[in-house]
mmCIF file of C-alpha atoms in Angstrom:
data_model
loop_
_atom_site.group_PDB
_atom_site.id
_atom_site.type_symbol
_atom_site.label_atom_id
_atom_site.label_comp_id
_atom_site.label_asym_id
_atom_site.label_seq_id
_atom_site.Cartn_x
_atom_site.Cartn_y
_atom_site.Cartn_z
ATOM 1 C CA MET Y 1 -14.789 -57.348 -15.660
ATOM 2 C CA THR Y 2 -10.929 -57.706 -15.088
ATOM 3 C CA GLU Y 3 -9.290 -60.674 -16.791
ATOM 4 C CA SER Y 4 -6.951 -62.446 -14.630
ATOM 5 C CA ARG Y 5 -3.392 -63.200 -15.451
ATOM 6 C CA PRO Y 6 -1.919 -67.039 -15.269
ATOM 7 C CA THR Y 7 0.677 -66.172 -12.793
ATOM 8 C CA ILE Y 8 3.283 -68.633 -11.027
ATOM 9 C CA THR Y 9 5.260 -68.466 -7.499
ATOM 10 C CA LEU Y 10 8.622 -69.237 -6.341
ATOM 11 C CA HIS Y 11 9.423 -70.060 -3.313
ATOM 12 C CA SER Y 12 12.181 -69.241 -1.311
ATOM 13 C CA THR Y 13 14.189 -72.008 1.004
ATOM 14 C CA TRP Y 14 14.178 -72.567 4.756
ATOM 15 C CA ARG Y 15 17.835 -72.694 5.337
ATOM 16 C CA LEU Y 16 17.726 -69.085 4.163
ATOM 17 C CA LEU Y 17 14.776 -68.105 5.862
ATOM 18 C CA LEU Y 18 15.731 -69.447 8.692
ATOM 19 C CA GLY Y 19 19.081 -69.030 8.575
ATOM 20 C CA SER Y 20 18.654 -65.204 7.641
ATOM 21 C CA TRP Y 21 15.994 -64.946 10.083
ATOM 22 C CA LEU Y 22 18.167 -66.888 13.343
ATOM 23 C CA SER Y 23 20.752 -65.025 12.429
ATOM 24 C CA ALA Y 24 19.813 -61.140 12.451
ATOM 25 C CA GLY Y 25 18.077 -61.719 15.542
ATOM 26 C CA MET Y 26 20.498 -62.765 17.458
ATOM 27 C CA LEU Y 27 23.232 -59.808 16.755
ATOM 28 C CA ALA Y 28 20.204 -58.183 17.824
ATOM 29 C CA THR Y 29 19.489 -59.411 20.014
ATOM 30 C CA ALA Y 30 23.589 -58.938 21.125
ATOM 31 C CA GLY Y 31 22.997 -55.635 20.442
ATOM 32 C CA THR Y 32 20.427 -54.912 23.145
ATOM 33 C CA TRP Y 33 22.186 -56.352 25.875
ATOM 34 C CA ALA Y 34 25.800 -54.890 25.247
ATOM 35 C CA VAL Y 35 23.328 -51.791 25.670
ATOM 36 C CA ALA Y 36 22.197 -52.597 28.752
ATOM 37 C CA MET Y 37 25.025 -54.092 30.242
ATOM 38 C CA GLY Y 38 27.501 -52.001 28.584
ATOM 39 C CA GLY Y 39 24.933 -48.277 28.364
ATOM 40 C CA PHE Y 40 25.302 -46.243 25.550
ATOM 41 C CA ARG Y 41 29.100 -45.872 25.172
ATOM 42 C CA PHE Y 42 30.065 -45.774 21.143
ATOM 43 C CA ILE Y 43 30.967 -50.286 20.670
ATOM 44 C CA PRO Y 44 27.440 -51.466 22.341
ATOM 45 C CA VAL Y 45 25.204 -48.470 20.605
ATOM 46 C CA VAL Y 46 26.625 -49.379 17.278
ATOM 47 C CA VAL Y 47 26.427 -53.117 17.296
ATOM 48 C CA PHE Y 48 22.776 -52.259 18.709
ATOM 49 C CA LEU Y 49 22.079 -50.056 15.539
ATOM 50 C CA VAL Y 50 24.223 -52.069 12.832
ATOM 51 C CA GLY Y 51 21.739 -55.478 14.353
ATOM 52 C CA TRP Y 52 18.198 -53.764 14.429
ATOM 53 C CA GLY Y 53 19.155 -52.380 10.809
ATOM 54 C CA VAL Y 54 20.230 -56.214 9.249
ATOM 55 C CA LEU Y 55 17.150 -57.067 11.119
ATOM 56 C CA ALA Y 56 14.976 -54.607 9.558
ATOM 57 C CA ILE Y 57 15.799 -55.221 6.326
ATOM 58 C CA VAL Y 58 16.191 -59.316 6.604
ATOM 59 C CA LEU Y 59 11.712 -58.507 7.259
ATOM 60 C CA PHE Y 60 11.415 -55.987 4.906
ATOM 61 C CA ASP Y 61 13.430 -57.128 1.801
ATOM 62 C CA MET Y 62 14.167 -61.238 2.311
ATOM 63 C CA PRO Y 63 11.999 -62.983 -0.503
ATOM 64 C CA MET Y 64 10.126 -66.150 1.285
ATOM 65 C CA ALA Y 65 8.143 -66.393 -1.905
ATOM 66 C CA SER Y 66 7.870 -64.736 -5.527
ATOM 67 C CA THR Y 67 4.793 -64.149 -7.783
ATOM 68 C CA PHE Y 68 5.441 -63.781 -11.348
ATOM 69 C CA ASP Y 69 3.093 -62.208 -13.946
ATOM 70 C CA ASP Y 70 3.509 -60.909 -17.641
ATOM 71 C CA HIS Y 71 3.717 -57.113 -15.490
ATOM 72 C CA GLY Y 72 6.127 -57.895 -13.201
ATOM 73 C CA VAL Y 73 6.809 -60.376 -10.189
ATOM 74 C CA VAL Y 74 5.207 -59.354 -6.082
ATOM 75 C CA ARG Y 75 8.260 -60.821 -3.679
ATOM 76 C CA ARG Y 76 6.862 -61.530 -0.574
ATOM 77 C CA ALA Y 77 9.088 -60.829 2.191
ATOM 78 C CA PRO Y 78 7.866 -61.196 5.948
ATOM 79 C CA LEU Y 79 6.199 -57.796 6.250
ATOM 80 C CA ARG Y 80 5.732 -56.820 2.957
ATOM 81 C CA LYS Y 81 4.852 -56.790 -0.375
ATOM 82 C CA HIS Y 82 6.567 -55.448 -2.882
ATOM 83 C CA ARG Y 83 5.382 -55.424 -6.249
ATOM 84 C CA LEU Y 84 8.746 -54.102 -9.417
ATOM 85 C CA ASP Y 85 6.549 -53.522 -13.104
ATOM 86 C CA PHE Y 86 8.957 -54.627 -15.417
ATOM 87 C CA ARG Y 87 9.747 -51.821 -17.136
ATOM 88 C CA ASP Y 88 12.957 -51.097 -20.014
ATOM 89 C CA GLY Y 89 16.089 -52.329 -19.784
ATOM 90 C CA ASP Y 90 14.719 -55.126 -17.220
ATOM 91 C CA GLN Y 91 16.656 -58.249 -17.332
ATOM 92 C CA LEU Y 92 16.193 -61.812 -15.726
ATOM 93 C CA THR Y 93 19.613 -62.665 -14.038
ATOM 94 C CA ARG Y 94 20.688 -66.062 -13.010
ATOM 95 C CA THR Y 95 21.930 -65.704 -9.285
ATOM 96 C CA ARG Y 96 25.694 -67.295 -8.858
ATOM 97 C CA PRO Y 97 24.650 -71.690 -5.958
ATOM 98 C CA SER Y 98 25.308 -71.009 -2.921
ATOM 99 C CA VAL Y 99 28.371 -73.771 -1.168
ATOM 100 C CA ILE Y 100 25.519 -76.374 -0.778
ATOM 101 C CA GLY Y 101 24.461 -75.996 -4.894
ATOM 102 C CA ILE Y 102 28.075 -76.777 -5.527
ATOM 103 C CA ALA Y 103 28.380 -79.454 -3.806
ATOM 104 C CA ARG Y 104 25.651 -80.638 -4.732
ATOM 105 C CA SER Y 105 26.929 -80.351 -9.100
ATOM 106 C CA LEU Y 106 24.357 -77.258 -9.632
ATOM 107 C CA GLU Y 107 25.715 -74.804 -12.501
ATOM 108 C CA HIS Y 108 23.459 -71.417 -11.322
ATOM 109 C CA GLY Y 109 21.226 -70.577 -8.516
ATOM 110 C CA GLY Y 110 17.969 -68.600 -8.537
ATOM 111 C CA LEU Y 111 16.675 -65.300 -10.075
ATOM 112 C CA ALA Y 112 17.178 -62.267 -9.057
ATOM 113 C CA LEU Y 113 15.881 -59.202 -10.519
ATOM 114 C CA ARG Y 114 18.565 -56.697 -12.824
ATOM 115 C CA ARG Y 115 17.342 -53.146 -13.166
ATOM 116 C CA GLY Y 116 20.204 -50.533 -14.020
ATOM 117 C CA ARG Y 117 22.913 -51.927 -11.538
ATOM 118 C CA ARG Y 118 20.508 -52.862 -8.915
ATOM 119 C CA LYS Y 119 20.066 -56.585 -8.499
ATOM 120 C CA TYR Y 120 16.298 -58.032 -6.508
ATOM 121 C CA LEU Y 121 16.396 -61.246 -5.413
ATOM 122 C CA LEU Y 122 13.217 -62.851 -6.366
ATOM 123 C CA VAL Y 123 14.231 -67.081 -5.386
ATOM 124 C CA ASP Y 124 17.523 -67.947 -4.114
ATOM 125 C CA ARG Y 125 16.508 -71.394 -5.115
ATOM 126 C CA LEU Y 126 17.187 -73.283 -9.157
ATOM 127 C CA GLU Y 127 13.176 -73.724 -9.514
ATOM 128 C CA SER Y 128 11.974 -77.668 -10.934
ATOM 129 C CA LEU Y 129 11.692 -77.771 -14.613
ATOM 130 C CA VAL Y 130 8.173 -77.555 -14.881
ATOM 131 C CA GLU Y 131 8.327 -74.414 -13.012
ATOM 132 C CA TYR Y 132 11.235 -73.635 -15.667
ATOM 133 C CA GLU Y 133 8.428 -74.453 -17.790
ATOM 134 C CA ALA Y 134 5.950 -72.420 -16.404
ATOM 135 C CA LEU Y 135 7.203 -69.541 -16.005
ATOM 136 C CA LEU Y 136 8.316 -69.224 -19.653
ATOM 137 C CA ASP Y 137 3.897 -69.657 -20.171
ATOM 138 C CA VAL Y 138 3.173 -66.684 -17.336
ATOM 139 C CA MET Y 139 6.406 -64.622 -19.323
ATOM 140 C CA ASP Y 140 6.161 -64.708 -22.532
ATOM 141 C CA ALA Y 141 2.972 -63.035 -24.756
ATOM 142 C CA ASP Y 142 3.199 -61.082 -26.801
ATOM 143 C CA GLY Y 143 3.541 -57.254 -26.585
ATOM 144 C CA THR Y 144 3.535 -57.632 -22.657
ATOM 145 C CA PRO Y 145 6.320 -56.716 -20.476
ATOM 146 C CA GLY Y 146 6.794 -60.008 -19.624
ATOM 147 C CA SER Y 147 7.971 -61.059 -22.847
ATOM 148 C CA GLU Y 148 10.976 -58.087 -22.424
ATOM 149 C CA VAL Y 149 12.774 -59.732 -19.442
ATOM 150 C CA GLY Y 150 15.086 -62.537 -21.511
ATOM 151 C CA ALA Y 151 13.293 -65.413 -19.783
ATOM 152 C CA ASP Y 152 13.595 -67.549 -22.624
ATOM 153 C CA VAL Y 153 17.536 -67.203 -22.086
ATOM 154 C CA LEU Y 154 17.506 -68.820 -18.631
ATOM 155 C CA PRO Y 155 19.456 -71.315 -18.319
ATOM 156 C CA MET Y 156 17.429 -73.953 -18.280
ATOM 157 C CA PRO Y 157 17.256 -76.602 -14.602
ATOM 158 C CA ASN Y 158 17.883 -79.937 -14.224
ATOM 159 C CA GLU Y 159 14.887 -82.625 -14.666
ATOM 160 C CA LYS Y 160 16.159 -83.930 -11.207
ATOM 161 C CA ILE Y 161 15.821 -80.121 -9.530
ATOM 162 C CA PRO Y 162 12.899 -80.819 -6.918
ATOM 163 C CA PRO Y 163 10.026 -77.858 -7.052
ATOM 164 C CA THR Y 164 9.948 -74.997 -5.120
ATOM 165 C CA TRP Y 165 6.331 -75.851 -3.297
ATOM 166 C CA LEU Y 166 6.826 -79.329 -2.382
ATOM 167 C CA TYR Y 167 8.077 -78.055 1.965
ATOM 168 C CA ARG Y 168 5.386 -75.727 1.935
ATOM 169 C CA ARG Y 169 1.189 -76.093 2.760
ATOM 170 C CA ARG Y 170 -0.659 -77.670 0.711
ATOM 171 C CA HIS Y 171 -1.638 -73.915 -0.482
ATOM 172 C CA TRP Y 172 0.993 -73.414 -2.387
ATOM 173 C CA ARG Y 173 0.463 -76.947 -4.392
ATOM 174 C CA PRO Y 174 -0.184 -76.866 -7.691
ATOM 175 C CA GLU Y 175 -3.149 -78.628 -9.206
ATOM 176 C CA SER Y 176 -2.106 -80.036 -11.709
ATOM 177 C CA ALA Y 177 0.974 -82.369 -9.427
ATOM 178 C CA GLU Y 178 -0.119 -85.179 -8.765
ATOM 179 C CA ARG Y 179 -1.658 -86.466 -5.224
ATOM 180 C CA ARG Y 180 0.361 -89.018 -2.817
#
């Protein structure tokens, strides 16, 4: 019998998801159109390859949501799930806020996992205070790898920040959330 571990899921913004999908799709479409109209010449082929390469990166690596437990995190992209088990030297960090976040006077952005010199984007937006406390509860199990990644030293979000699940289906709403 396996014991289920507590988890918390944080979601990326629709602005990031739609913006990246649309811009990568338009670049891939422009590359395809350039090859169709201009033939296999250098510039059209470069635009084609870059466009489809960026679209592949967005579909396979841009996280829609990240689910945390005390042993790792699962990044869910449109075409894959990527589990990152916590190892020695891993550290949770904050990203810089977006231009809109700076205009709204946010001091910090979303979450990233730093592993060596590489950073994995987990969520592009700041979580709510309730989600932050739940993340600390999930990560702080003593003796687990999650207690070593520094979630407890992350800057605390403002209490006015809305939860990341707010504009999602009811499936993602936690049971502790009030029904409206």
